[in-house]
C-alpha positions as a LaTeX table, in Angstrom:
\begin{tabular}{lrrr}
\hline
Residue & $x$ (\AA) & $y$ (\AA) & $z$ (\AA) \\
\hline
Unk1 & 88.33 & 19.35 & $-77.74$ \\
Unk2 & 89.01 & 20.55 & $-81.26$ \\
Unk3 & 92.43 & 20.02 & $-82.81$ \\
Unk4 & 94.67 & 16.95 & $-82.86$ \\
Unk5 & 92.33 & 14.75 & $-80.87$ \\
Unk6 & 89.14 & 15.79 & $-82.60$ \\
Unk7 & 85.49 & 15.16 & $-81.95$ \\
Unk8 & 84.11 & 11.73 & $-82.76$ \\
Unk9 & 80.31 & 11.79 & $-83.16$ \\
Unk10 & 80.03 & 15.11 & $-81.36$ \\
Unk11 & 82.58 & 14.86 & $-78.55$ \\
Unk12 & 85.90 & 13.32 & $-77.74$ \\
Unk13 & 85.47 & 10.23 & $-75.67$ \\
Unk14 & 87.69 & 7.90 & $-73.80$ \\
Unk15 & 86.46 & 5.02 & $-71.68$ \\
Unk16 & 87.88 & 2.42 & $-69.44$ \\
Unk17 & 87.79 & $-1.13$ & $-70.57$ \\
Unk18 & 85.84 & $-3.55$ & $-68.47$ \\
Unk19 & 88.51 & $-4.34$ & $-65.90$ \\
Unk20 & 88.58 & $-5.89$ & $-62.46$ \\
Unk21 & 90.50 & $-6.07$ & $-59.26$ \\
Unk22 & 90.71 & $-8.91$ & $-56.82$ \\
Unk23 & 89.92 & $-8.19$ & $-53.23$ \\
Unk24 & 88.64 & $-10.40$ & $-50.47$ \\
Unk25 & 85.94 & $-10.41$ & $-47.87$ \\
Unk26 & 85.96 & $-12.30$ & $-44.59$ \\
Unk27 & 83.52 & $-15.16$ & $-44.13$ \\
Unk28 & 84.34 & $-15.58$ & $-40.45$ \\
Unk29 & 86.56 & $-18.67$ & $-40.63$ \\
Unk30 & 89.86 & $-16.77$ & $-40.94$ \\
Unk31 & 91.55 & $-14.93$ & $-38.11$ \\
Unk32 & 91.14 & $-11.19$ & $-37.71$ \\
Unk33 & 94.48 & $-10.48$ & $-39.39$ \\
Unk34 & 93.38 & $-12.52$ & $-42.40$ \\
Unk35 & 90.18 & $-10.51$ & $-42.93$ \\
Unk36 & 90.79 & $-8.39$ & $-46.01$ \\
Unk37 & 87.26 & $-7.15$ & $-46.72$ \\
Unk38 & 83.74 & $-7.56$ & $-45.46$ \\
Unk39 & 80.10 & $-6.83$ & $-46.15$ \\
Unk40 & 79.45 & $-3.35$ & $-44.79$ \\
Unk41 & 76.20 & $-1.45$ & $-44.76$ \\
Unk42 & 76.79 & $-0.27$ & $-48.33$ \\
Unk43 & 78.01 & $-3.60$ & $-49.70$ \\
Unk44 & 81.43 & $-5.15$ & $-50.17$ \\
Unk45 & 84.26 & $-3.11$ & $-48.67$ \\
Unk46 & 87.83 & $-3.90$ & $-49.68$ \\
Unk47 & 91.02 & $-3.99$ & $-47.64$ \\
Unk48 & 94.05 & $-6.34$ & $-47.75$ \\
Unk49 & 95.12 & $-9.80$ & $-46.55$ \\
Unk50 & 98.32 & $-11.19$ & $-45.03$ \\
Unk51 & 97.24 & $-14.80$ & $-45.57$ \\
Unk52 & 97.48 & $-15.17$ & $-49.35$ \\
Unk53 & 100.23 & $-14.19$ & $-51.77$ \\
Unk54 & 100.03 & $-13.76$ & $-55.53$ \\
Unk55 & 102.92 & $-15.88$ & $-56.81$ \\
Unk56 & 102.26 & $-15.20$ & $-60.48$ \\
Unk57 & 100.01 & $-13.18$ & $-62.78$ \\
Unk58 & 99.77 & $-13.89$ & $-66.51$ \\
Unk59 & 97.83 & $-11.13$ & $-68.26$ \\
Unk60 & 96.97 & $-11.12$ & $-71.95$ \\
Unk61 & 95.36 & $-7.98$ & $-73.39$ \\
Unk62 & 93.83 & $-7.23$ & $-76.77$ \\
Unk63 & 90.94 & $-5.09$ & $-77.95$ \\
Unk64 & 88.77 & $-8.19$ & $-78.25$ \\
Unk65 & 89.64 & $-10.18$ & $-75.15$ \\
Unk66 & 91.29 & $-9.90$ & $-71.75$ \\
Unk67 & 92.54 & $-13.10$ & $-70.15$ \\
Unk68 & 94.31 & $-13.33$ & $-66.83$ \\
Unk69 & 95.50 & $-16.25$ & $-64.71$ \\
Unk70 & 96.56 & $-15.84$ & $-61.09$ \\
Unk71 & 98.48 & $-18.33$ & $-58.98$ \\
Unk72 & 97.76 & $-17.73$ & $-55.29$ \\
Unk73 & 99.29 & $-19.44$ & $-52.27$ \\
Unk74 & 97.93 & $-19.60$ & $-48.73$ \\
Unk75 & 101.08 & $-19.05$ & $-46.65$ \\
Unk76 & 99.42 & $-19.96$ & $-43.34$ \\
Unk77 & 99.22 & $-23.37$ & $-41.67$ \\
Unk78 & 95.40 & $-23.44$ & $-41.76$ \\
Unk79 & 92.75 & $-23.30$ & $-44.47$ \\
Unk80 & 91.47 & $-19.79$ & $-45.14$ \\
Unk81 & 88.00 & $-19.07$ & $-46.49$ \\
Unk82 & 87.57 & $-15.64$ & $-48.01$ \\
Unk83 & 85.14 & $-13.92$ & $-50.30$ \\
Unk84 & 86.84 & $-13.17$ & $-53.61$ \\
Unk85 & 85.44 & $-10.06$ & $-55.26$ \\
Unk86 & 85.96 & $-8.86$ & $-58.84$ \\
Unk87 & 84.74 & $-5.29$ & $-59.39$ \\
Unk88 & 84.62 & $-3.80$ & $-62.85$ \\
Unk89 & 85.62 & $-0.13$ & $-63.09$ \\
Unk90 & 82.72 & 2.24 & $-62.85$ \\
Unk91 & 81.00 & 2.67 & $-66.19$ \\
Unk92 & 79.93 & 6.19 & $-67.17$ \\
Unk93 & 76.30 & 5.74 & $-68.19$ \\
Unk94 & 76.26 & 9.16 & $-69.88$ \\
Unk95 & 78.71 & 7.74 & $-72.41$ \\
Unk96 & 76.85 & 4.45 & $-72.74$ \\
Unk97 & 73.60 & 6.21 & $-73.73$ \\
Unk98 & 74.98 & 9.44 & $-75.18$ \\
Unk99 & 77.09 & 10.43 & $-78.18$ \\
Unk100 & 80.11 & 8.39 & $-77.21$ \\
Unk101 & 81.41 & 5.43 & $-79.15$ \\
Unk102 & 81.62 & 3.13 & $-76.17$ \\
Unk103 & 81.70 & $-0.53$ & $-77.14$ \\
Unk104 & 79.41 & $-2.55$ & $-74.88$ \\
Unk105 & 80.18 & $-6.15$ & $-75.92$ \\
Unk106 & 76.85 & $-7.65$ & $-74.80$ \\
Unk107 & 74.58 & $-4.63$ & $-74.68$ \\
Unk108 & 71.37 & $-5.14$ & $-72.78$ \\
Unk109 & 72.58 & $-8.22$ & $-70.90$ \\
Unk110 & 73.26 & $-8.07$ & $-67.14$ \\
Unk111 & 76.76 & $-9.44$ & $-67.73$ \\
Unk112 & 77.64 & $-6.95$ & $-70.47$ \\
Unk113 & 81.30 & $-8.04$ & $-70.72$ \\
Unk114 & 80.76 & $-11.82$ & $-70.67$ \\
Unk115 & 82.82 & $-12.33$ & $-67.50$ \\
Unk116 & 83.92 & $-15.94$ & $-66.92$ \\
Unk117 & 85.85 & $-17.44$ & $-64.01$ \\
Unk118 & 87.54 & $-20.80$ & $-63.50$ \\
Unk119 & 89.16 & $-22.02$ & $-60.31$ \\
Unk120 & 91.66 & $-24.85$ & $-60.74$ \\
Unk121 & 90.23 & $-25.38$ & $-64.21$ \\
Unk122 & 86.58 & $-25.66$ & $-63.17$ \\
Unk123 & 83.99 & $-22.99$ & $-64.05$ \\
Unk124 & 82.41 & $-21.27$ & $-61.06$ \\
Unk125 & 79.26 & $-19.23$ & $-60.57$ \\
Unk126 & 79.59 & $-15.68$ & $-59.31$ \\
Unk127 & 77.19 & $-13.46$ & $-57.42$ \\
Unk128 & 76.75 & $-9.89$ & $-58.62$ \\
Unk129 & 76.47 & $-6.59$ & $-56.79$ \\
Unk130 & 75.39 & $-3.41$ & $-58.60$ \\
Unk131 & 75.56 & 0.15 & $-57.32$ \\
Unk132 & 75.21 & 3.60 & $-58.89$ \\
Unk133 & 77.24 & 6.67 & $-57.95$ \\
Unk134 & 77.14 & 10.39 & $-58.58$ \\
Unk135 & 80.66 & 11.37 & $-57.63$ \\
Unk136 & 81.26 & 9.28 & $-54.52$ \\
Unk137 & 77.62 & 9.41 & $-53.41$ \\
Unk138 & 75.76 & 6.10 & $-53.66$ \\
Unk139 & 72.35 & 6.81 & $-55.22$ \\
Unk140 & 71.37 & 3.15 & $-55.62$ \\
Unk141 & 68.61 & 3.38 & $-52.94$ \\
Unk142 & 66.95 & 6.24 & $-54.84$ \\
Unk143 & 67.08 & 4.40 & $-58.16$ \\
Unk144 & 65.72 & 1.23 & $-56.60$ \\
Unk145 & 62.93 & 3.21 & $-54.94$ \\
Unk146 & 61.94 & 4.49 & $-58.38$ \\
Unk147 & 62.14 & 0.92 & $-59.74$ \\
Unk148 & 64.67 & 1.86 & $-62.40$ \\
Unk149 & 66.81 & $-0.87$ & $-64.05$ \\
Unk150 & 69.83 & 1.35 & $-63.35$ \\
Unk151 & 72.44 & $-1.33$ & $-64.21$ \\
Unk152 & 71.00 & $-2.01$ & $-67.67$ \\
Unk153 & 72.86 & $-1.09$ & $-70.86$ \\
Unk154 & 69.77 & $-1.83$ & $-72.96$ \\
Unk155 & 66.76 & 0.13 & $-74.15$ \\
Unk156 & 64.74 & $-0.65$ & $-71.04$ \\
Unk157 & 66.57 & 1.99 & $-68.99$ \\
Unk158 & 65.80 & 5.00 & $-71.25$ \\
Unk159 & 62.24 & 3.74 & $-71.60$ \\
Unk160 & 61.85 & 3.51 & $-67.82$ \\
Unk161 & 63.19 & 7.04 & $-67.38$ \\
Unk162 & 60.61 & 8.36 & $-69.86$ \\
Unk163 & 57.76 & 6.71 & $-67.93$ \\
Unk164 & 58.60 & 8.45 & $-64.65$ \\
Unk165 & 56.27 & 11.03 & $-63.22$ \\
Unk166 & 57.37 & 14.70 & $-63.16$ \\
Unk167 & 57.97 & 14.49 & $-59.41$ \\
Unk168 & 60.18 & 11.42 & $-59.80$ \\
Unk169 & 62.18 & 13.11 & $-62.55$ \\
Unk170 & 62.69 & 16.08 & $-60.27$ \\
Unk171 & 64.05 & 13.81 & $-57.54$ \\
Unk172 & 66.59 & 12.48 & $-60.04$ \\
Unk173 & 67.56 & 15.99 & $-61.17$ \\
Unk174 & 68.05 & 17.10 & $-57.59$ \\
Unk175 & 70.34 & 14.10 & $-57.06$ \\
Unk176 & 72.33 & 14.89 & $-60.21$ \\
Unk177 & 71.32 & 11.49 & $-61.59$ \\
Unk178 & 70.04 & 12.59 & $-65.01$ \\
Unk179 & 71.15 & 14.95 & $-67.74$ \\
Unk180 & 69.93 & 16.05 & $-71.14$ \\
Unk181 & 71.95 & 14.76 & $-74.07$ \\
Unk182 & 71.93 & 16.52 & $-77.42$ \\
Unk183 & 72.54 & 13.20 & $-79.18$ \\
Unk184 & 69.23 & 11.77 & $-77.96$ \\
Unk185 & 65.73 & 13.13 & $-78.36$ \\
Unk186 & 66.39 & 15.70 & $-75.65$ \\
Unk187 & 64.90 & 13.65 & $-72.85$ \\
Unk188 & 66.74 & 13.00 & $-69.60$ \\
Unk189 & 69.44 & 10.35 & $-69.76$ \\
Unk190 & 71.32 & 8.58 & $-66.96$ \\
Unk191 & 74.20 & 10.55 & $-65.43$ \\
Unk192 & 75.47 & 8.06 & $-62.87$ \\
Unk193 & 78.50 & 5.79 & $-62.86$ \\
Unk194 & 77.67 & 2.10 & $-62.63$ \\
Unk195 & 79.75 & $-0.14$ & $-60.39$ \\
Unk196 & 79.46 & $-3.91$ & $-60.86$ \\
Unk197 & 81.15 & $-6.37$ & $-58.52$ \\
Unk198 & 81.31 & $-10.12$ & $-59.14$ \\
Unk199 & 82.03 & $-12.09$ & $-55.98$ \\
Unk200 & 82.03 & $-15.58$ & $-54.50$ \\
Unk201 & 83.36 & $-17.44$ & $-51.43$ \\
Unk202 & 86.79 & $-18.99$ & $-51.98$ \\
Unk203 & 88.68 & $-21.54$ & $-49.92$ \\
Unk204 & 92.50 & $-21.53$ & $-49.88$ \\
Unk205 & 93.95 & $-24.74$ & $-48.48$ \\
Unk206 & 96.89 & $-24.49$ & $-46.09$ \\
Unk207 & 100.21 & $-23.99$ & $-47.91$ \\
Unk208 & 98.51 & $-24.85$ & $-51.21$ \\
Unk209 & 98.38 & $-23.11$ & $-54.60$ \\
Unk210 & 95.05 & $-21.98$ & $-56.06$ \\
Unk211 & 94.78 & $-21.07$ & $-59.74$ \\
Unk212 & 92.13 & $-18.52$ & $-60.72$ \\
Unk213 & 91.40 & $-17.56$ & $-64.33$ \\
Unk214 & 89.22 & $-14.79$ & $-65.72$ \\
Unk215 & 88.30 & $-13.81$ & $-69.24$ \\
Unk216 & 86.00 & $-11.15$ & $-70.62$ \\
Unk217 & 85.48 & $-8.82$ & $-73.57$ \\
Unk218 & 86.62 & $-5.29$ & $-72.74$ \\
Unk219 & 84.60 & $-2.18$ & $-73.38$ \\
Unk220 & 86.79 & 0.14 & $-75.47$ \\
Unk221 & 86.40 & 3.79 & $-76.45$ \\
Unk222 & 87.46 & 5.63 & $-79.60$ \\
Unk223 & 88.58 & 9.07 & $-80.67$ \\
Unk224 & 90.12 & 10.66 & $-83.75$ \\
Unk225 & 93.84 & 11.38 & $-83.72$ \\
Unk226 & 95.51 & 13.78 & $-86.19$ \\
Unk227 & 99.12 & 12.67 & $-86.83$ \\
Unk228 & 100.00 & 15.87 & $-88.71$ \\
Unk229 & 99.44 & 18.01 & $-85.60$ \\
Unk230 & 102.27 & 20.05 & $-84.15$ \\
Unk231 & 103.90 & 18.05 & $-81.33$ \\
Unk232 & 105.40 & 19.05 & $-78.03$ \\
Unk233 & 107.05 & 17.32 & $-75.09$ \\
Unk234 & 110.06 & 14.97 & $-74.70$ \\
Unk235 & 110.98 & 12.56 & $-77.50$ \\
Unk236 & 109.58 & 9.53 & $-75.66$ \\
Unk237 & 106.28 & 11.22 & $-74.75$ \\
Unk238 & 105.31 & 13.45 & $-77.66$ \\
Unk239 & 101.82 & 14.92 & $-77.60$ \\
Unk240 & 99.79 & 17.26 & $-79.83$ \\
Unk241 & 100.02 & 20.77 & $-78.44$ \\
Unk242 & 96.26 & 20.86 & $-77.90$ \\
Unk243 & 95.98 & 17.45 & $-76.24$ \\
Unk244 & 98.58 & 16.92 & $-73.54$ \\
Unk245 & 96.36 & 14.19 & $-72.04$ \\
Unk246 & 97.88 & 11.80 & $-74.58$ \\
Unk247 & 101.11 & 11.84 & $-72.54$ \\
Unk248 & 99.67 & 8.94 & $-70.57$ \\
Unk249 & 100.41 & 6.66 & $-73.57$ \\
Unk250 & 104.09 & 7.63 & $-74.06$ \\
Unk251 & 103.85 & 8.00 & $-77.85$ \\
Unk252 & 107.42 & 8.44 & $-79.11$ \\
Unk253 & 108.84 & 10.05 & $-82.23$ \\
Unk254 & 109.01 & 6.78 & $-84.14$ \\
Unk255 & 105.36 & 6.01 & $-83.49$ \\
Unk256 & 104.30 & 9.47 & $-84.69$ \\
Unk257 & 106.28 & 8.97 & $-87.89$ \\
Unk258 & 104.54 & 5.62 & $-88.42$ \\
Unk259 & 101.18 & 7.29 & $-87.78$ \\
Unk260 & 101.87 & 9.88 & $-90.46$ \\
Unk261 & 102.72 & 7.13 & $-92.95$ \\
Unk262 & 99.69 & 5.04 & $-91.98$ \\
Unk263 & 96.98 & 7.25 & $-93.48$ \\
Unk264 & 98.89 & 9.93 & $-95.35$ \\
Unk265 & 98.80 & 12.22 & $-92.33$ \\
Unk266 & 95.02 & 12.15 & $-92.17$ \\
Unk267 & 93.00 & 11.35 & $-89.08$ \\
Unk268 & 93.10 & 7.84 & $-87.66$ \\
Unk269 & 90.94 & 6.22 & $-85.00$ \\
Unk270 & 92.68 & 5.58 & $-81.68$ \\
Unk271 & 91.23 & 3.11 & $-79.19$ \\
Unk272 & 92.20 & 3.48 & $-75.51$ \\
Unk273 & 92.09 & 0.58 & $-73.08$ \\
Unk274 & 92.86 & 0.58 & $-69.37$ \\
Unk275 & 93.55 & $-2.27$ & $-66.97$ \\
Unk276 & 93.78 & $-1.79$ & $-63.22$ \\
Unk277 & 97.07 & $-3.18$ & $-61.88$ \\
Unk278 & 97.43 & $-1.45$ & $-58.51$ \\
Unk279 & 94.83 & $-3.67$ & $-56.86$ \\
Unk280 & 97.47 & $-6.41$ & $-56.75$ \\
Unk281 & 98.52 & $-4.66$ & $-53.55$ \\
Unk282 & 95.47 & $-6.25$ & $-51.89$ \\
Unk283 & 97.46 & $-9.46$ & $-51.49$ \\
Unk284 & 100.43 & $-10.21$ & $-49.25$ \\
Unk285 & 103.72 & $-8.95$ & $-50.66$ \\
Unk286 & 104.56 & $-8.21$ & $-54.30$ \\
Unk287 & 103.54 & $-10.24$ & $-57.33$ \\
Unk288 & 106.23 & $-12.92$ & $-57.50$ \\
Unk289 & 106.25 & $-13.04$ & $-61.30$ \\
Unk290 & 104.22 & $-10.83$ & $-63.63$ \\
Unk291 & 103.90 & $-11.49$ & $-67.36$ \\
Unk292 & 102.02 & $-9.13$ & $-69.66$ \\
Unk293 & 101.30 & $-10.00$ & $-73.30$ \\
Unk294 & 99.76 & $-7.38$ & $-75.58$ \\
Unk295 & 98.29 & $-8.41$ & $-78.92$ \\
Unk296 & 97.71 & $-5.46$ & $-81.27$ \\
Unk297 & 95.57 & $-7.59$ & $-83.60$ \\
Unk298 & 97.13 & $-6.65$ & $-86.94$ \\
Unk299 & 100.74 & $-6.51$ & $-88.06$ \\
Unk300 & 100.02 & $-3.04$ & $-89.51$ \\
Unk301 & 98.49 & $-1.72$ & $-86.29$ \\
Unk302 & 100.34 & 0.46 & $-83.80$ \\
Unk303 & 100.30 & 0.28 & $-80.02$ \\
Unk304 & 101.75 & 2.56 & $-77.36$ \\
Unk305 & 101.99 & 2.46 & $-73.56$ \\
Unk306 & 104.20 & 3.76 & $-70.76$ \\
Unk307 & 106.45 & 0.95 & $-69.58$ \\
Unk308 & 109.95 & $-0.43$ & $-69.98$ \\
Unk309 & 111.33 & $-3.79$ & $-71.01$ \\
Unk310 & 108.90 & $-4.39$ & $-73.88$ \\
Unk311 & 109.99 & $-7.30$ & $-76.09$ \\
Unk312 & 108.42 & $-8.17$ & $-79.43$ \\
Unk313 & 107.51 & $-11.87$ & $-79.52$ \\
Unk314 & 105.56 & $-12.15$ & $-82.78$ \\
Unk315 & 104.09 & $-10.19$ & $-85.71$ \\
Unk316 & 101.37 & $-8.74$ & $-83.44$ \\
Unk317 & 102.49 & $-9.57$ & $-79.90$ \\
Unk318 & 104.67 & $-7.91$ & $-77.26$ \\
Unk319 & 105.73 & $-9.10$ & $-73.82$ \\
Unk320 & 106.72 & $-7.45$ & $-70.55$ \\
Unk321 & 108.07 & $-9.42$ & $-67.56$ \\
Unk322 & 108.59 & $-8.33$ & $-63.96$ \\
Unk323 & 109.70 & $-10.09$ & $-60.78$ \\
Unk324 & 108.67 & $-9.06$ & $-57.25$ \\
Unk325 & 106.38 & $-6.52$ & $-58.88$ \\
Unk326 & 104.47 & $-3.88$ & $-56.93$ \\
Unk327 & 102.53 & $-1.91$ & $-59.54$ \\
Unk328 & 102.16 & 1.75 & $-58.63$ \\
Unk329 & 100.31 & 2.79 & $-61.78$ \\
Unk330 & 97.60 & 1.19 & $-63.85$ \\
Unk331 & 98.05 & $-0.08$ & $-67.39$ \\
Unk332 & 96.90 & 2.31 & $-70.13$ \\
Unk333 & 97.27 & 1.18 & $-73.73$ \\
Unk334 & 96.51 & 3.03 & $-76.95$ \\
Unk335 & 95.68 & 0.78 & $-79.90$ \\
Unk336 & 95.73 & 2.34 & $-83.36$ \\
Unk337 & 94.43 & $-0.09$ & $-86.00$ \\
Unk338 & 95.15 & 0.54 & $-89.67$ \\
Unk339 & 92.40 & 2.43 & $-91.56$ \\
Unk340 & 89.45 & 0.22 & $-92.36$ \\
Unk341 & 89.86 & $-2.02$ & $-89.28$ \\
\hline
\end{tabular}
């Protein structure tokens, strides 16, 4: 899209950060009502549980690190053993290997976001499930049959695609699994969305609290934003007339004025980050207490998101608190660092 949100390296791009949800899978020791997910024919399938509540969630978000701590309680009179699963959002492999400026924190490594988990303060090992989708169609069996490292973010995946026979390439084209990219050498590149799920068995003692912590480096996109563009929309959700998609960040008049001062009205780089909140509905009842801390990194940086009750707590930090919270939308944050950062 030309105009206020201009092309960055050939196209506008916006990616989801490496985020996760918590869901659970039955291991057979809980009652039927407690079974929230299970291993189906296609892998982990997610539902909900009435056995465990989320009493508190402390979420800290920055461009460099996401940290979250959950406090769960088993509300039943018996121990419950479930399979805790942590899916990352599907990663668009066209953007990973194309023109996009997608930050892959640990490119080429299986765990490309450096995902770490602690339970009651002790590090735990996670299993990993990987699947590839074109739309909602799982093409993982095809990619495995062709012996492609389809979950790789490194150079081995493009190299493997180039080594395929013409008939194998045709199978991928018919499946919509490859596409030509003008930013590469013209050869076929991956066109699937990668889904990664970290999971492990978890025991919740009767009436007891279990603390679970995660931390990882998010994958963040980038696009150019032109502050001098003509704006439209309400005062608390102003958008460039050619890019109404920016309404999802609730940029207000004051923020636009600050943007114009930041770089003399010239283009600035905006970095979108998304965190999935709605999956908290997998647990019994609302989140008892929810605390979100956003760190914009630099006192001169700007940040914008759609929420209420934001309180500044430091030169770079902001806090949002909720009680009995049932999130009905996900968290979408726009970070705008000062030029040169």
